[in-house]
XYZ file of C-alpha atoms in Angstrom:
497
model
C 185.862 182.647 155.731
C 186.176 183.715 152.008
C 188.982 183.178 150.034
C 192.309 185.718 149.713
C 191.141 187.251 146.501
C 187.365 188.556 147.010
C 184.866 190.370 145.254
C 182.290 193.190 146.598
C 180.546 195.675 146.570
C 181.450 197.631 149.040
C 179.406 200.823 150.196
C 181.157 203.552 151.884
C 178.341 206.307 154.019
C 180.256 209.655 154.327
C 182.749 208.679 151.254
C 183.026 212.771 151.447
C 184.632 213.193 154.596
C 188.200 212.772 156.084
C 188.525 209.619 156.886
C 187.152 208.261 153.242
C 189.627 210.423 151.314
C 192.791 209.810 153.490
C 192.766 206.273 153.878
C 190.153 203.906 152.385
C 189.761 204.787 148.934
C 194.280 204.980 148.635
C 193.564 201.317 151.701
C 191.765 200.501 147.912
C 193.232 201.645 146.185
C 196.707 199.279 147.364
C 194.750 196.621 147.066
C 193.605 196.443 143.902
C 196.854 197.735 143.257
C 198.057 194.303 144.484
C 195.789 192.373 142.438
C 194.224 191.558 145.876
C 190.964 191.900 144.482
C 189.200 189.562 142.025
C 185.449 191.830 141.335
C 184.850 195.338 142.599
C 182.689 197.736 143.025
C 182.546 201.390 145.266
C 178.983 203.618 145.589
C 179.477 206.636 147.561
C 177.393 207.974 150.034
C 177.323 211.404 151.382
C 174.818 214.115 151.371
C 176.800 216.747 148.732
C 175.673 216.741 145.152
C 178.255 215.768 142.955
C 178.358 213.625 140.248
C 179.954 210.663 138.813
C 182.468 212.299 137.306
C 183.313 214.980 139.524
C 183.662 211.724 142.934
C 185.611 209.975 140.545
C 188.027 212.736 140.489
C 188.106 213.434 144.459
C 189.617 209.233 144.312
C 192.022 210.257 142.005
C 193.081 213.627 144.486
C 192.810 210.958 146.706
C 196.111 208.948 145.145
C 198.449 212.130 145.312
C 201.308 210.998 148.135
C 200.960 207.422 146.729
C 203.712 205.787 145.971
C 202.800 205.044 142.009
C 199.306 207.183 142.985
C 199.134 207.730 139.263
C 198.809 204.048 138.259
C 196.213 203.067 136.705
C 194.418 205.202 138.536
C 191.471 206.201 135.556
C 190.422 202.035 135.157
C 190.579 202.389 139.511
C 188.635 205.259 139.644
C 185.554 203.528 137.090
C 185.378 201.557 140.225
C 183.792 204.283 141.791
C 179.662 205.628 141.733
C 178.413 208.283 143.725
C 174.506 209.235 145.534
C 173.639 211.685 147.306
C 171.968 210.527 149.610
C 169.759 211.857 153.066
C 170.485 208.999 156.468
C 166.707 209.645 156.902
C 164.804 209.567 153.679
C 163.736 205.538 153.035
C 163.609 207.397 149.621
C 166.607 207.750 149.319
C 168.155 203.783 150.215
C 164.920 203.091 147.621
C 168.072 204.258 144.803
C 170.952 202.679 145.995
C 169.411 199.440 146.627
C 168.867 200.250 142.579
C 172.360 200.965 141.814
C 173.846 198.232 143.776
C 170.823 195.854 141.850
C 172.441 197.344 138.530
C 176.497 197.646 139.276
C 175.988 193.884 141.504
C 175.537 193.205 137.950
C 177.678 194.575 135.882
C 180.730 193.496 138.286
C 179.243 190.461 138.768
C 180.080 190.995 142.119
C 177.895 187.327 143.721
C 175.527 189.825 145.864
C 178.127 190.626 148.512
C 178.139 193.733 149.537
C 180.288 195.940 152.569
C 178.102 199.167 154.510
C 181.208 201.047 155.303
C 179.942 203.787 157.913
C 181.967 206.480 157.451
C 180.489 208.866 159.631
C 178.779 210.069 162.436
C 178.343 208.113 165.295
C 174.585 208.864 165.631
C 173.106 207.341 162.221
C 174.728 204.124 162.809
C 171.633 202.789 164.301
C 169.529 205.189 161.226
C 170.789 203.155 158.499
C 171.051 200.244 159.356
C 167.733 200.551 160.203
C 167.242 202.095 156.556
C 169.420 199.109 155.671
C 167.601 196.212 156.583
C 163.445 197.385 155.971
C 164.823 199.175 152.366
C 166.267 195.467 151.820
C 169.578 196.767 151.004
C 170.560 193.857 152.334
C 168.608 191.010 151.176
C 170.701 189.968 149.755
C 172.332 186.929 147.536
C 175.749 186.997 148.828
C 177.349 188.865 152.246
C 176.180 191.171 154.089
C 177.835 192.907 156.410
C 178.468 196.073 157.825
C 181.974 197.801 159.371
C 181.362 200.505 162.153
C 183.762 203.354 163.045
C 184.207 204.700 166.772
C 183.660 205.609 169.590
C 181.082 202.696 169.691
C 178.941 204.495 171.813
C 179.431 207.630 175.032
C 179.219 204.088 177.556
C 177.686 201.057 178.145
C 173.697 202.367 178.398
C 174.024 204.001 175.045
C 176.511 201.606 173.411
C 173.057 198.685 174.515
C 171.327 201.155 172.999
C 173.094 201.486 169.278
C 173.794 197.575 169.804
C 170.182 196.661 170.032
C 169.611 198.769 166.936
C 172.248 197.563 164.497
C 171.068 193.752 164.996
C 167.880 194.125 163.533
C 169.049 194.744 160.475
C 172.774 192.517 161.292
C 174.090 188.872 163.471
C 177.141 190.201 165.481
C 179.357 187.573 162.905
C 178.266 189.888 160.306
C 179.774 193.095 161.536
C 182.609 194.518 162.069
C 183.539 197.179 164.449
C 187.213 198.631 164.009
C 189.660 199.684 166.421
C 192.571 200.567 163.932
C 195.030 200.519 165.733
C 194.094 195.914 165.413
C 194.964 196.619 162.821
C 198.577 197.956 163.425
C 201.482 195.212 161.957
C 203.016 195.628 165.525
C 199.965 195.425 167.559
C 198.530 192.051 165.417
C 203.150 190.992 166.272
C 201.605 190.532 170.131
C 200.680 187.662 169.289
C 202.971 185.941 167.295
C 206.173 186.879 169.400
C 203.886 185.124 172.462
C 203.048 181.785 171.374
C 205.910 181.333 168.210
C 208.544 181.666 170.703
C 209.316 179.136 173.770
C 211.707 182.008 175.902
C 208.714 184.242 175.829
C 205.971 181.773 176.513
C 207.321 180.126 179.625
C 208.377 183.720 181.488
C 204.454 185.275 180.304
C 203.162 185.320 184.394
C 203.549 187.145 187.059
C 206.430 184.685 188.588
C 208.199 186.584 185.755
C 207.431 189.788 185.047
C 207.655 192.841 186.796
C 204.560 195.040 185.412
C 203.797 196.279 181.529
C 204.096 199.764 180.837
C 201.176 201.055 177.060
C 202.292 203.899 176.293
C 200.325 206.016 173.514
C 201.159 209.012 174.070
C 200.821 212.262 171.092
C 201.996 215.655 169.969
C 199.373 216.982 168.842
C 196.287 219.014 170.257
C 192.521 218.280 169.279
C 192.968 220.936 166.887
C 189.619 220.753 165.255
C 187.877 218.457 166.790
C 187.310 220.456 170.256
C 183.494 219.641 169.317
C 184.458 215.748 169.940
C 187.031 215.370 172.454
C 184.315 218.714 174.334
C 181.973 214.827 174.337
C 184.326 212.659 174.573
C 188.143 213.489 176.235
C 190.513 211.066 176.418
C 189.398 208.085 178.414
C 186.272 207.458 176.458
C 188.704 208.885 172.849
C 191.410 206.172 174.196
C 190.944 204.168 177.028
C 188.311 202.557 176.187
C 188.866 200.980 172.738
C 192.427 201.023 171.928
C 194.210 200.605 175.332
C 191.910 198.252 176.541
C 192.097 196.158 172.946
C 196.092 195.547 173.289
C 195.813 194.473 177.972
C 194.169 192.310 176.693
C 196.020 190.728 173.970
C 198.448 190.166 176.276
C 197.072 189.060 178.986
C 195.328 186.772 177.466
C 195.344 183.228 177.634
C 196.435 180.862 174.041
C 193.540 180.436 172.636
C 192.618 176.242 170.853
C 193.453 177.799 167.613
C 193.914 181.525 165.862
C 190.212 181.125 164.420
C 188.126 184.761 164.716
C 185.805 183.063 167.430
C 189.032 181.742 169.619
C 190.713 184.982 170.046
C 188.680 186.928 170.473
C 187.120 184.838 173.201
C 190.367 185.329 174.722
C 190.258 188.591 174.929
C 186.590 189.128 176.189
C 188.347 186.668 179.266
C 190.933 188.606 179.871
C 188.704 191.759 180.127
C 186.500 189.816 183.006
C 189.219 189.241 184.786
C 190.231 192.635 184.752
C 189.753 194.549 188.294
C 186.752 197.120 188.375
C 187.422 199.941 189.739
C 184.357 201.296 192.648
C 183.845 205.297 191.997
C 185.489 206.161 195.697
C 188.881 204.114 194.439
C 189.168 205.764 191.220
C 191.098 208.142 192.479
C 193.748 205.347 194.218
C 194.509 203.726 190.279
C 194.068 206.327 187.876
C 195.080 210.078 187.576
C 194.116 212.548 184.269
C 195.601 215.509 182.884
C 194.924 218.788 180.907
C 197.665 220.550 178.580
C 197.835 223.766 179.163
C 199.716 226.469 177.201
C 203.718 225.616 176.816
C 206.354 225.894 173.545
C 207.420 223.055 171.182
C 210.533 223.364 168.001
C 210.690 227.000 168.554
C 206.392 227.317 168.079
C 203.505 228.257 170.717
C 201.527 225.977 171.983
C 197.686 226.940 173.640
C 196.207 225.898 176.442
C 193.791 222.932 176.284
C 190.645 225.715 176.983
C 191.853 227.827 174.213
C 191.497 225.176 171.758
C 189.023 225.823 169.125
C 185.463 224.366 170.453
C 186.015 223.554 174.378
C 184.530 225.336 177.296
C 186.712 228.074 178.197
C 186.585 226.692 181.955
C 186.652 222.401 180.620
C 187.049 219.960 182.870
C 187.174 217.389 179.879
C 190.723 215.179 179.662
C 193.138 215.353 177.515
C 195.861 212.791 179.821
C 194.399 209.429 182.043
C 197.258 207.690 183.473
C 196.141 204.190 184.845
C 197.336 201.071 187.239
C 195.323 198.324 185.904
C 195.248 194.225 187.369
C 193.998 191.194 186.324
C 192.569 189.109 189.168
C 193.012 185.158 187.169
C 196.048 183.193 187.946
C 198.731 184.398 185.402
C 198.596 188.201 186.634
C 197.705 188.798 190.085
C 199.497 190.435 191.474
C 200.944 192.251 188.115
C 200.062 195.876 187.250
C 199.382 196.571 183.686
C 200.579 200.275 183.987
C 198.409 202.726 180.425
C 199.177 206.315 179.808
C 197.894 207.899 177.080
C 198.059 211.968 176.075
C 197.867 214.582 174.037
C 200.325 217.678 173.035
C 203.753 215.588 175.161
C 206.675 215.518 173.308
C 206.714 212.638 171.603
C 205.080 210.346 169.110
C 204.673 206.665 169.924
C 203.155 203.380 170.472
C 205.269 201.226 173.014
C 204.903 197.886 174.860
C 207.318 197.897 177.650
C 207.109 193.948 179.300
C 209.634 194.187 181.958
C 210.719 191.378 183.509
C 211.896 190.914 187.174
C 214.578 191.337 188.219
C 217.222 188.087 189.160
C 217.083 186.290 192.462
C 220.655 187.427 193.760
C 223.079 189.843 191.421
C 226.223 188.985 192.036
C 228.253 191.880 190.589
C 226.578 193.972 193.531
C 230.866 193.706 194.631
C 231.588 195.976 191.499
C 229.033 198.244 192.449
C 227.543 197.132 189.601
C 223.987 198.751 189.944
C 221.847 195.436 186.724
C 219.633 196.570 184.825
C 215.667 195.109 184.191
C 215.603 192.818 181.211
C 212.460 194.786 178.586
C 211.120 193.577 176.048
C 210.114 196.816 174.274
C 206.935 196.440 171.185
C 207.478 198.811 168.991
C 204.019 199.724 167.241
C 204.267 203.020 166.336
C 205.361 205.049 164.332
C 209.170 203.201 164.827
C 207.702 199.124 163.783
C 209.320 196.860 165.557
C 211.115 194.546 168.236
C 213.411 195.914 171.085
C 215.218 193.567 173.944
C 217.670 194.560 176.577
C 220.324 192.500 178.040
C 222.717 192.575 179.867
C 226.322 190.828 178.478
C 229.977 191.530 179.696
C 231.346 195.196 179.368
C 234.939 194.658 176.950
C 237.664 194.137 178.594
C 239.761 191.811 181.814
C 237.791 192.717 184.353
C 234.082 191.432 184.628
C 232.024 194.682 184.184
C 228.526 194.337 182.693
C 226.641 196.729 180.063
C 223.956 197.156 178.799
C 222.856 196.428 175.788
C 219.775 195.922 172.806
C 219.397 193.026 170.409
C 216.512 195.109 168.022
C 214.424 194.163 164.917
C 213.212 197.005 163.072
C 210.380 197.293 160.280
C 211.251 200.860 159.105
C 214.626 199.382 157.965
C 213.946 196.028 156.525
C 210.032 195.831 154.780
C 208.535 199.047 155.513
C 207.636 199.525 152.739
C 206.022 196.408 152.259
C 203.925 196.277 156.362
C 200.501 197.171 155.421
C 198.765 200.173 156.002
C 195.789 199.192 158.984
C 192.543 200.191 157.046
C 194.509 198.490 153.960
C 194.665 195.701 156.223
C 191.055 195.515 158.147
C 189.038 196.003 154.596
C 191.082 193.263 153.210
C 189.831 191.346 156.921
C 186.607 192.060 155.731
C 185.591 191.559 152.838
C 187.420 187.585 153.340
C 185.329 187.575 156.744
C 188.128 187.389 158.834
C 186.788 188.713 162.040
C 190.113 188.278 164.119
C 190.846 192.013 164.864
C 188.358 193.998 164.600
C 185.991 194.091 168.311
C 183.194 192.082 169.756
C 180.286 193.081 171.481
C 181.294 191.088 174.510
C 184.657 193.279 174.114
C 183.248 196.368 173.498
C 180.446 195.977 176.830
C 182.861 194.699 179.433
C 185.217 197.834 178.310
C 182.192 200.767 178.877
C 181.257 199.049 181.932
C 184.918 199.406 183.144
C 185.661 203.004 182.415
C 181.976 204.641 183.093
C 182.888 204.377 186.255
C 186.325 205.926 186.307
C 184.639 208.889 183.943
C 181.232 209.007 186.215
C 183.570 209.493 189.202
C 185.788 212.120 187.073
C 182.122 213.855 185.582
C 181.341 214.736 189.484
C 184.205 215.693 190.642
C 185.872 219.414 188.920
C 189.840 218.655 188.952
C 190.999 222.135 190.132
C 194.356 221.371 189.168
C 193.554 221.937 185.519
C 195.753 222.745 183.070
C 198.176 220.237 184.848
C 200.715 219.723 182.882
C 202.541 222.346 179.829
C 202.385 221.227 176.110
C 205.227 219.531 174.896
C 205.985 217.938 178.363
C 205.469 214.569 179.683
C 202.945 214.619 180.791
C 201.545 215.091 184.906
C 202.895 215.489 187.172
C 200.403 212.377 189.137
C 201.581 210.344 186.544
C 204.622 209.473 188.910
C 203.469 209.419 191.732
C 200.185 206.577 190.147
C 204.192 204.487 189.659
C 206.245 205.218 192.867
C 204.405 204.129 195.303
C 204.577 201.057 193.685
C 208.625 201.149 193.669
C 207.899 201.639 189.643
C 209.059 204.367 187.084
C 207.677 204.964 182.959
C 210.922 203.910 180.875
C 211.342 207.426 179.122
C 208.505 207.857 176.294
C 212.220 209.014 174.433
C 213.914 206.193 175.435
C 211.047 203.648 173.441
C 211.932 203.991 169.828
C 213.662 201.474 167.888
C 216.743 200.862 169.009
C 216.764 203.284 171.783
């Protein structure tokens, strides 16, 4: 791993797109503002014809919502250069190589290069092959390819894409972004588990009843209808974000906190996932699609009425599932996951529900003890809440639920690095811990492929089966009810709720 003040040339393919403007430019700026970059330059690459000056104006405009975003904005933007580019043209890559060589010399970047692909995934393989063929990766320093999701559409398509990319970059040079892994509280899962003696000894089937991972959104598909029609919630959220969180929750303690060891344990956890056969999918997974509804006094359209969506679409906008991990630690403990659009609240949280105590001494007083819960709040709030039982004030021994809460919102939210800032910095430092290895991608796709194949061959006649602005389809509650469990209400997952 390189030092904590790295140097390098960042080439952003898709530099006029939404991701670059909303996330990447502001993230690089924060690193610059905090003095975390030594020497750097950025080449924006896209089809649109722009001059360097026009591109630099776009960069400065992207900083308008950042606190102190105009501080040294001119100096920052002066490090940005633009290349109008045809991804299929060899000549265009030769020109880009010439630009990179000049910037290496001008800024003293030692030949270090990050190739960031912030564009449509169908171009990933072509760009990687051209980078290799035209000598852009022939450099004295490091070379790294940073790729956004989706990484393929199925296991077979992901494998084909990976083989193309591997002709130009080794696995150690490929950084597959899952922006959830850059979130502060997702990274906190390891710390909560492995640095607290009160949790790790209890982190197993003897003490844990079930674990619930929820990622709900209030927004619909907005302008992403065409993409979503080919993806759905299963491929868009479960295959990557949710399974990554499950892997972090379920993995064994690594020998050391190095990228190789952490990712090796995540792979072992994903290998232990019980496969779901196509004829068994209905027993483990349910799906939903939002219909019309209302929220905040505003009428909301059905998914099938959204732009670029088929009027009889069978695409799921909600998924809930029960995962079982067949190893010694987790035998018999269900991991429940759910994700959906147009739900009543925006919340990503993990609930670890501990088993009831063997004997409730307070039954005689007709008291029902609440289960102990550890809640990890990921977004929009960040924090940890521990739900306990304590004595109610007074002479009688009566219990009352209490919560112990730590919230980043009230402590150091202002200093919490945004996910892309953290991941960009890690890619320049050579720390791949919070990026997904090919083995993780492959295992995740193999797991969800049988589910998507079952759903694609069987049209769901109940769609739409939940109104916009609701808790989701009733079938999601039935999934847990069969096991004697229930979903912890989304509104109670908020910090201190």
